[in-house]
Short mmCIF file of C-alpha atoms in Angstrom, two decimals:
data_model
loop_
_atom_site.label_atom_id
_atom_site.label_comp_id
_atom_site.label_asym_id
_atom_site.label_seq_id
_atom_site.Cartn_x
_atom_site.Cartn_y
_atom_site.Cartn_z
CA MET A 1 0.00 0.00 0.00
CA LYS A 2 3.00 2.34 0.16
CA ASN A 3 2.72 3.52 -3.47
CA ILE A 4 -0.79 4.85 -3.05
CA GLN A 5 -1.75 7.90 -5.11
CA TYR A 6 -3.75 10.05 -2.73
CA GLU A 7 -7.04 11.64 -3.75
CA TYR A 8 -9.10 14.35 -2.12
CA SER A 9 -12.38 12.47 -2.07
CA GLU A 10 -14.60 10.70 0.40
CA ALA A 11 -14.70 7.64 -1.85
CA PHE A 12 -10.90 7.36 -1.72
CA ALA A 13 -10.84 7.68 2.08
CA ARG A 14 -13.49 4.99 2.46
CA LYS A 15 -11.60 2.71 0.07
CA MET A 16 -8.42 3.12 2.14
CA ASP A 17 -10.35 2.27 5.30
CA GLU A 18 -11.74 -0.85 3.69
CA MET A 19 -8.21 -2.03 2.84
CA ASP A 20 -6.87 -1.18 6.30
CA SER A 21 -5.90 -4.39 8.17
CA LEU A 22 -6.11 -2.44 11.46
CA LYS A 23 -9.59 -0.99 10.91
CA GLY A 24 -11.13 -3.24 13.57
CA PHE A 25 -9.05 -1.65 16.34
CA ARG A 26 -11.03 1.59 16.13
CA SER A 27 -13.98 -0.13 17.79
CA LYS A 28 -11.81 -0.98 20.81
CA PHE A 29 -11.77 2.66 21.97
CA TYR A 30 -14.24 5.21 23.33
CA PHE A 31 -14.49 8.49 21.41
CA PRO A 32 -15.48 11.77 23.12
CA GLN A 33 -18.39 13.95 22.09
CA VAL A 34 -18.16 17.55 20.89
CA ASN A 35 -21.40 19.48 20.50
CA GLY A 36 -23.37 16.26 20.77
CA GLN A 37 -21.51 14.41 18.02
CA GLN A 38 -18.56 12.04 17.99
CA ALA A 39 -15.37 14.08 17.84
CA LEU A 40 -12.74 13.91 15.16
CA TYR A 41 -10.05 13.08 17.69
CA PHE A 42 -6.47 13.95 16.69
CA CYS A 43 -5.04 14.49 20.15
CA GLY A 44 -3.43 11.15 20.98
CA ASN A 45 -0.14 13.03 21.30
CA SER A 46 -1.56 14.66 24.42
CA LEU A 47 -3.96 12.03 25.78
CA GLY A 48 -4.78 8.75 24.12
CA LEU A 49 -8.34 7.44 24.01
CA GLN A 50 -9.59 4.98 26.60
CA PRO A 51 -9.64 1.32 25.55
CA LYS A 52 -13.03 -0.24 26.20
CA THR A 53 -11.33 -3.02 28.15
CA THR A 54 -9.72 -0.66 30.68
CA GLU A 55 -12.62 -0.76 33.10
CA ALA A 56 -12.60 -4.57 33.20
CA TYR A 57 -8.82 -4.68 33.76
CA ILE A 58 -9.11 -2.27 36.68
CA LYS A 59 -12.17 -4.00 38.10
CA LYS A 60 -10.29 -7.30 38.13
CA GLU A 61 -7.67 -5.83 40.44
CA LEU A 62 -10.33 -4.17 42.60
CA ASP A 63 -11.99 -7.56 42.92
CA ASN A 64 -8.66 -9.13 43.86
CA TRP A 65 -8.20 -6.45 46.49
CA ALA A 66 -11.71 -7.08 47.83
CA ARG A 67 -11.33 -10.89 47.91
CA LEU A 68 -7.70 -11.28 48.91
CA ALA A 69 -6.63 -8.02 50.56
CA VAL A 70 -2.95 -8.30 51.53
CA ASP A 71 -2.76 -11.88 50.23
CA GLY A 72 -3.14 -10.46 46.73
CA HIS A 73 0.57 -9.74 46.79
CA PHE A 74 1.39 -13.45 46.64
CA TYR A 75 -1.75 -15.33 45.61
CA GLY A 76 -4.19 -15.30 42.74
CA GLU A 77 -3.60 -14.63 39.07
CA ASP A 78 -0.97 -11.96 38.47
CA ALA A 79 0.11 -11.71 42.12
CA TRP A 80 1.04 -8.11 42.83
CA TYR A 81 4.55 -8.91 44.04
CA HIS A 82 5.53 -9.72 40.44
CA VAL A 83 2.85 -7.73 38.60
CA ARG A 84 5.37 -5.42 36.90
CA LYS A 85 6.62 -8.37 34.82
CA LYS A 86 3.38 -8.64 32.85
CA SER A 87 3.98 -5.41 30.94
CA LYS A 88 7.59 -6.15 30.04
CA PRO A 89 7.11 -8.12 26.77
CA ALA A 90 4.96 -5.42 25.20
CA LEU A 91 7.13 -2.56 26.44
CA ALA A 92 10.28 -4.28 25.19
CA ALA A 93 8.71 -4.69 21.73
CA ILE A 94 7.53 -1.07 21.63
CA VAL A 95 10.90 0.49 22.50
CA GLY A 96 13.20 -2.13 20.98
CA ALA A 97 14.74 -3.58 24.11
CA HIS A 98 15.27 -6.75 26.12
CA GLU A 99 12.66 -7.37 28.80
CA HIS A 100 15.20 -6.89 31.59
CA GLU A 101 16.02 -3.44 30.18
CA VAL A 102 12.52 -2.02 30.76
CA VAL A 103 10.14 -1.59 33.66
CA ALA A 104 6.96 0.42 34.25
CA MET A 105 7.15 2.65 37.32
CA ASN A 106 6.56 6.15 38.71
CA ASN A 107 5.90 9.14 36.42
CA LEU A 108 7.94 10.55 33.58
CA THR A 109 9.75 13.53 35.11
CA SER A 110 10.29 11.62 38.36
CA ASN A 111 11.95 8.85 36.38
CA LEU A 112 14.16 11.29 34.48
CA HIS A 113 15.33 12.76 37.77
CA PHE A 114 16.11 9.31 39.16
CA LEU A 115 17.98 8.32 36.00
CA MET A 116 19.97 11.55 36.03
CA VAL A 117 21.32 10.57 39.45
CA SER A 118 23.03 7.66 37.72
CA PHE A 119 23.88 9.12 34.34
CA TYR A 120 24.68 12.79 34.99
CA ARG A 121 27.73 12.80 37.21
CA PRO A 122 29.55 16.04 36.46
CA ASP A 123 33.16 16.66 37.44
CA GLN A 124 35.61 19.48 36.83
CA LYS A 125 36.20 18.34 33.27
CA ARG A 126 32.86 16.93 32.11
CA TYR A 127 29.78 18.86 33.19
CA LYS A 128 27.94 20.07 30.05
CA ILE A 129 24.58 18.77 28.82
CA ILE A 130 23.38 19.10 25.22
CA THR A 131 19.64 19.35 24.63
CA GLU A 132 17.32 20.88 22.07
CA ALA A 133 16.18 24.48 22.44
CA GLY A 134 12.48 24.68 23.22
CA ALA A 135 12.39 21.27 24.87
CA PHE A 136 9.22 20.37 26.74
CA PRO A 137 9.12 22.60 29.86
CA SER A 138 9.25 19.70 32.32
CA ASP A 139 12.50 18.51 30.73
CA MET A 140 13.95 22.02 30.88
CA TYR A 141 13.06 22.30 34.56
CA MET A 142 14.46 18.85 35.23
CA LEU A 143 17.79 19.65 33.59
CA GLU A 144 18.03 23.08 35.20
CA THR A 145 17.42 21.77 38.71
CA GLN A 146 19.70 18.76 38.24
CA VAL A 147 22.54 21.10 37.31
CA LYS A 148 21.78 23.34 40.29
CA PHE A 149 21.67 20.27 42.55
CA HIS A 150 25.32 19.75 41.70
CA GLY A 151 26.10 23.37 42.56
CA LEU A 152 26.60 24.37 38.93
CA ASP A 153 25.27 27.17 36.73
CA PRO A 154 22.67 26.08 34.12
CA GLU A 155 23.71 28.94 31.84
CA LYS A 156 27.22 27.49 31.64
CA CYS A 157 26.31 23.82 31.67
CA ILE A 158 23.26 23.40 29.42
CA ILE A 159 23.87 23.78 25.69
CA GLU A 160 20.57 24.37 23.88
CA LEU A 161 20.66 23.63 20.16
CA ALA A 162 18.34 25.72 17.98
CA PRO A 163 17.45 25.31 14.29
CA ARG A 164 19.27 27.41 11.75
CA ALA A 165 17.85 30.83 10.89
CA GLY A 166 14.69 30.45 8.83
CA GLU A 167 14.31 26.75 9.70
CA TYR A 168 12.02 25.06 12.20
CA THR A 169 13.81 21.78 12.87
CA LEU A 170 17.31 20.74 13.85
CA ARG A 171 19.67 19.21 11.34
CA THR A 172 21.35 16.03 12.50
CA GLU A 173 24.67 17.34 11.23
CA ASP A 174 24.36 20.36 13.54
CA ILE A 175 23.66 18.15 16.55
CA LEU A 176 26.69 15.99 15.77
CA LYS A 177 28.81 19.11 15.21
CA ALA A 178 27.83 20.47 18.63
CA ILE A 179 28.76 17.17 20.28
CA GLU A 180 32.17 17.37 18.65
CA GLU A 181 32.63 21.05 19.59
CA HIS A 182 31.92 20.40 23.27
CA LYS A 183 33.55 16.98 23.47
CA GLU A 184 36.14 17.95 26.07
CA ASN A 185 33.51 19.06 28.57
CA LEU A 186 30.47 17.07 27.52
CA ALA A 187 28.95 14.77 30.14
CA LEU A 188 25.53 14.01 28.66
CA VAL A 189 23.31 14.39 25.62
CA MET A 190 19.74 14.47 26.89
CA MET A 191 17.06 15.21 24.31
CA ALA A 192 13.57 14.29 23.28
CA GLY A 193 13.30 11.34 20.94
CA LEU A 194 10.49 13.20 19.15
CA GLN A 195 10.27 16.96 19.63
CA TYR A 196 6.82 17.74 21.03
CA TYR A 197 6.36 21.12 19.28
CA THR A 198 7.62 20.44 15.77
CA GLY A 199 7.03 16.69 15.64
CA GLN A 200 10.61 16.05 14.51
CA VAL A 201 12.10 12.63 15.25
CA PHE A 202 15.79 12.92 16.09
CA ASP A 203 18.32 10.41 14.81
CA MET A 204 18.82 8.74 18.16
CA GLU A 205 21.23 6.16 16.79
CA LYS A 206 23.67 8.69 15.35
CA ILE A 207 23.36 11.00 18.36
CA THR A 208 24.08 8.16 20.76
CA GLN A 209 27.04 6.98 18.72
CA ALA A 210 28.49 10.49 18.59
CA ALA A 211 28.03 10.99 22.33
CA HIS A 212 29.79 7.73 23.12
CA GLU A 213 32.67 8.54 20.77
CA VAL A 214 33.52 11.62 22.84
CA GLY A 215 33.06 9.89 26.19
CA ALA A 216 29.58 11.19 27.05
CA THR A 217 26.35 9.32 27.78
CA ALA A 218 23.07 9.59 25.87
CA GLY A 219 19.50 9.58 27.19
CA PHE A 220 16.13 10.39 25.67
CA ASP A 221 12.67 11.49 26.74
CA LEU A 222 10.39 9.30 24.63
CA ALA A 223 7.07 10.78 25.74
CA HIS A 224 6.04 11.45 22.13
CA ALA A 225 7.96 8.58 20.57
CA ALA A 226 6.92 5.48 22.53
CA GLY A 227 4.07 3.76 20.74
CA ASN A 228 4.40 6.20 17.84
CA VAL A 229 7.65 5.54 15.96
CA PRO A 230 9.96 2.53 15.59
CA LEU A 231 12.56 2.39 18.36
CA LYS A 232 15.62 0.16 18.78
CA LEU A 233 17.04 1.42 22.05
CA HIS A 234 19.14 -1.66 22.73
CA ASP A 235 20.65 -1.88 19.26
CA TRP A 236 21.31 1.86 19.18
CA GLY A 237 23.22 1.61 22.46
CA VAL A 238 21.15 4.31 24.21
CA ASP A 239 22.19 4.53 27.86
CA PHE A 240 18.78 5.37 29.32
CA ALA A 241 15.33 6.59 28.38
CA ALA A 242 11.95 7.26 29.94
CA TRP A 243 8.45 7.76 28.61
CA CYS A 244 4.90 8.35 29.76
CA SER A 245 2.02 6.01 28.96
CA TYR A 246 -0.92 8.39 28.62
CA LYS A 247 -0.23 9.65 25.10
CA TYR A 248 0.13 7.06 22.33
CA LEU A 249 0.12 4.24 24.90
CA ASN A 250 -3.47 5.09 25.93
CA SER A 251 -3.12 4.22 29.61
CA GLY A 252 -5.06 7.08 31.17
CA PRO A 253 -4.38 10.64 32.34
CA GLY A 254 -1.16 10.92 34.32
CA ASN A 255 -0.68 7.18 34.36
CA ILE A 256 2.48 5.21 34.97
CA SER A 257 5.77 5.87 33.21
CA GLY A 258 8.40 3.46 31.97
CA ILE A 259 12.18 3.40 31.83
CA PHE A 260 14.89 1.79 29.74
CA VAL A 261 18.40 1.16 31.02
CA HIS A 262 20.82 -0.54 28.65
CA GLU A 263 21.91 -3.95 29.89
CA ARG A 264 25.59 -2.96 30.03
CA HIS A 265 24.73 -0.82 33.05
CA ALA A 266 23.10 -3.79 34.76
CA GLU A 267 26.62 -5.13 35.21
CA SER A 268 27.49 -2.08 37.33
CA PRO A 269 25.64 -2.50 40.65
CA GLU A 270 27.89 0.20 42.12
CA LEU A 271 26.39 2.79 39.75
CA PRO A 272 24.99 5.59 41.96
CA ARG A 273 21.21 5.71 42.21
CA PHE A 274 18.49 6.69 44.65
CA ALA A 275 17.36 3.34 46.02
CA GLY A 276 14.14 1.93 47.40
CA TRP A 277 13.17 -1.52 48.55
CA TRP A 278 11.39 -2.51 45.33
CA GLY A 279 14.69 -2.17 43.48
CA HIS A 280 16.45 -4.40 46.00
CA ASP A 281 17.33 -8.04 45.26
CA GLU A 282 13.93 -9.73 45.05
CA GLY A 283 15.14 -12.87 46.79
CA GLU A 284 16.36 -10.93 49.81
CA ARG A 285 13.84 -8.09 49.93
CA PHE A 286 11.89 -9.31 52.94
CA ARG A 287 14.96 -9.87 55.07
CA MET A 288 14.59 -6.17 55.81
CA GLU A 289 18.35 -5.68 56.15
CA LYS A 290 20.66 -2.75 55.50
CA GLY A 291 22.80 -2.68 52.39
CA PHE A 292 21.13 -2.08 49.04
CA LYS A 293 21.65 -4.80 46.41
CA PRO A 294 20.04 -3.72 43.13
CA MET A 295 18.08 -6.13 41.01
CA TYR A 296 19.50 -6.90 37.59
CA GLY A 297 18.52 -4.53 34.78
CA ALA A 298 16.02 -1.69 34.84
CA ASP A 299 14.23 -3.28 37.82
CA GLY A 300 17.15 -2.14 39.95
CA TRP A 301 16.01 1.47 39.53
CA GLN A 302 12.61 0.85 41.13
CA LEU A 303 11.85 2.45 44.47
CA ALA A 304 8.36 1.76 45.76
CA ASN A 305 6.11 -1.24 45.20
CA SER A 306 4.16 -1.37 41.96
CA ASN A 307 1.04 0.73 41.41
CA VAL A 308 -1.30 -2.16 40.69
CA ILE A 309 -4.31 -0.15 39.53
CA ALA A 310 -2.16 1.97 37.21
CA LEU A 311 -0.54 -1.13 35.75
CA ALA A 312 -3.95 -2.67 35.11
CA ALA A 313 -5.02 0.32 33.00
CA HIS A 314 -1.63 0.25 31.29
CA GLN A 315 -1.97 -3.43 30.44
CA ALA A 316 -5.35 -2.93 28.78
CA SER A 317 -3.65 -0.82 26.13
CA LEU A 318 -0.45 -2.85 25.93
CA ASP A 319 -2.44 -5.97 25.09
CA ILE A 320 -3.95 -4.07 22.16
CA PHE A 321 -0.48 -3.02 21.01
CA GLU A 322 0.69 -6.62 21.10
CA GLU A 323 -2.26 -7.66 18.98
CA ALA A 324 -1.77 -4.86 16.44
CA GLY A 325 2.03 -4.94 16.29
CA MET A 326 4.31 -1.94 15.89
CA GLU A 327 5.27 -2.86 12.33
CA ARG A 328 1.67 -2.74 11.09
CA LEU A 329 0.95 0.39 13.13
CA ARG A 330 3.93 2.16 11.62
CA GLU A 331 2.95 1.18 8.08
CA LYS A 332 -0.53 2.62 8.56
CA SER A 333 0.84 5.68 10.35
CA GLU A 334 3.02 6.63 7.40
CA LEU A 335 0.04 6.33 5.03
CA LEU A 336 -2.38 8.16 7.33
CA THR A 337 -0.01 11.03 8.10
CA GLY A 338 0.97 11.20 4.44
CA TYR A 339 -2.68 11.54 3.51
CA LEU A 340 -3.15 14.33 6.05
CA GLU A 341 -0.11 16.13 4.64
CA PHE A 342 -1.37 15.72 1.07
CA LEU A 343 -4.81 17.13 1.90
CA ILE A 344 -3.45 20.09 3.85
CA GLN A 345 -1.19 21.03 0.96
CA GLU A 346 -4.01 20.57 -1.56
CA ILE A 347 -6.29 22.84 0.43
CA SER A 348 -4.00 25.48 1.90
CA GLY A 349 -2.05 26.20 -1.29
CA GLU A 350 -0.95 29.83 -1.28
CA SER A 351 -3.47 30.92 1.35
CA GLY A 352 -0.72 31.95 3.77
CA VAL A 353 -2.85 30.92 6.75
CA LEU A 354 -0.75 27.95 7.81
CA GLU A 355 2.48 26.08 7.21
CA ILE A 356 3.51 22.52 8.10
CA ILE A 357 6.71 22.70 10.15
CA THR A 358 7.06 18.95 10.76
CA PRO A 359 9.67 17.24 8.54
CA LYS A 360 8.37 15.92 5.24
CA ASN A 361 10.58 12.82 5.40
CA PRO A 362 8.51 10.01 7.04
CA PHE A 363 11.66 8.76 8.80
CA GLU A 364 11.93 12.09 10.59
CA ARG A 365 8.39 12.25 11.95
CA GLY A 366 5.71 10.20 13.64
CA CYS A 367 1.97 10.63 13.19
CA GLN A 368 1.91 14.29 14.28
CA LEU A 369 1.88 17.25 11.94
CA SER A 370 2.47 20.66 13.49
CA LEU A 371 0.68 23.50 11.72
CA LEU A 372 2.20 26.95 12.15
CA ILE A 373 -0.68 29.43 12.01
CA HIS A 374 0.24 32.68 10.25
CA LYS A 375 -3.25 34.21 10.17
CA GLY A 376 -6.02 33.96 12.72
CA GLY A 377 -4.02 32.58 15.64
CA LYS A 378 -5.97 30.57 18.17
CA ALA A 379 -9.21 31.55 16.44
CA VAL A 380 -8.34 28.95 13.78
CA PHE A 381 -8.02 26.29 16.47
CA ASP A 382 -11.31 27.38 18.04
CA GLU A 383 -12.99 27.17 14.64
CA PHE A 384 -11.77 23.58 14.28
CA TYR A 385 -13.23 22.71 17.67
CA LYS A 386 -16.62 24.20 16.81
CA HIS A 387 -16.79 21.61 14.04
CA GLY A 388 -15.81 18.73 16.30
CA VAL A 389 -12.05 18.58 15.70
CA VAL A 390 -10.06 17.84 18.86
CA GLY A 391 -6.45 18.80 18.23
CA ASP A 392 -3.88 20.51 20.43
CA TRP A 393 -2.98 24.21 20.61
CA ARG A 394 0.56 25.12 21.64
CA ASN A 395 1.63 28.71 22.24
CA PRO A 396 2.50 30.86 20.53
CA ASN A 397 0.95 29.72 17.24
CA VAL A 398 1.00 25.98 16.53
CA ILE A 399 -1.83 23.47 16.15
CA ARG A 400 -0.76 19.85 16.48
CA ILE A 401 -2.85 17.28 14.63
CA ALA A 402 -2.02 13.61 15.25
CA PRO A 403 -3.88 10.92 13.28
CA THR A 404 -3.20 7.90 15.50
CA PRO A 405 -3.15 4.60 13.58
CA LEU A 406 -4.76 2.52 16.33
CA TYR A 407 -8.06 4.39 16.21
CA ASN A 408 -8.05 7.09 13.54
CA SER A 409 -9.31 6.41 10.03
CA PHE A 410 -8.69 7.85 6.59
CA LEU A 411 -12.27 9.11 6.68
CA ASP A 412 -11.39 11.05 9.86
CA VAL A 413 -8.58 12.73 7.97
CA TYR A 414 -10.80 13.49 4.97
CA GLN A 415 -13.47 15.03 7.23
CA PHE A 416 -10.82 17.15 8.93
CA ALA A 417 -9.72 18.36 5.51
CA LYS A 418 -13.25 19.51 4.66
CA ILE A 419 -13.38 21.48 7.92
CA LEU A 420 -9.94 22.91 7.22
CA GLU A 421 -11.09 24.04 3.79
CA GLN A 422 -14.06 25.90 5.30
CA SER A 423 -11.83 27.48 7.97
CA LEU A 424 -9.24 28.71 5.49
CA GLN A 425 -11.91 30.50 3.52
CA LYS A 426 -12.83 32.32 6.69
CA PHE A 427 -9.30 33.35 7.71
CA ALA A 428 -7.53 33.77 4.35
#
């Protein structure tokens, strides 16, 4: 299906949906209502839709709690003491890792802070961090306060890479050049895997390789990448990563995060970390003795016992991902996002109202297209919403539209295009 010639017609969109091997997954999700009608939902990059199975998954654990109480930790199906293990196969497949390199725990920024304890260890020579300018605010705050925690000045330690004049996205060659320029003092490259504002996917493999060549470590915030784009964290040699589960992973607002730690670091139990008893050697945990002995792999970065209810909601979506498969999801995503791009260009033409700032190359983007609004500002976004389009507004002037392959259809994209066409006539 990759050599499809797109057409701006409802008949074409319906034909594409008929050929879609993933079309049945749409019925597995609840869609919100806008003005009494089912929304055209393109906001999975902010909050994924609720799987219809989520309630049953949560209720099962509530029932276990009611029937077993404390015994639920060791008895019954999916005993809570080991419950984290259930999500590992799906998470490993989604981020391209071994099962012992991933674990679901905590929340995203908390996890990044905990991982920085291990992987940002500045000294007199190496203390700089490279990141992208305009990173998600939570990442900026995390980096700033980590640097201050070590008694250092963020202005001198954090190198923010901005696109070239007149461009919206970073060139890989400029990132690699910056790594080389700061190689003597570089401690860490810590960036998004997919930039939330522009939708650009960074070349994590090349960035990691370049960081390692100069003696630095490499970590990524995969909030917008996990469940969206193909990842091979183990093969790329990434040192660490973290992600949330409430965007493309559809696990519910604010739900549990996940981490990746490359297995080479599992062989370094002396690596500094903030410890808790759930990261301690599982076989000795209930001896209640002093002296932390980390579990092997990412599990050794756990602190508190698993959030069972959160993991239940998480698993409802992960089971759907396992059934769909990342390869099929990616294939559809490229077609669906390509269709959205085609229609926007067909409609907007020389109107001057908007501009797509997300890379055109499918390998450099996921399912999100970021629309820079030149005329009308937020009024354009509000006009979309009046017609049932749920997208995402980001100051100062970007609308993010994300056709998610698990539950969005080609007809959704076509209907958005018709609304876009009406809106452009109003604001041109």
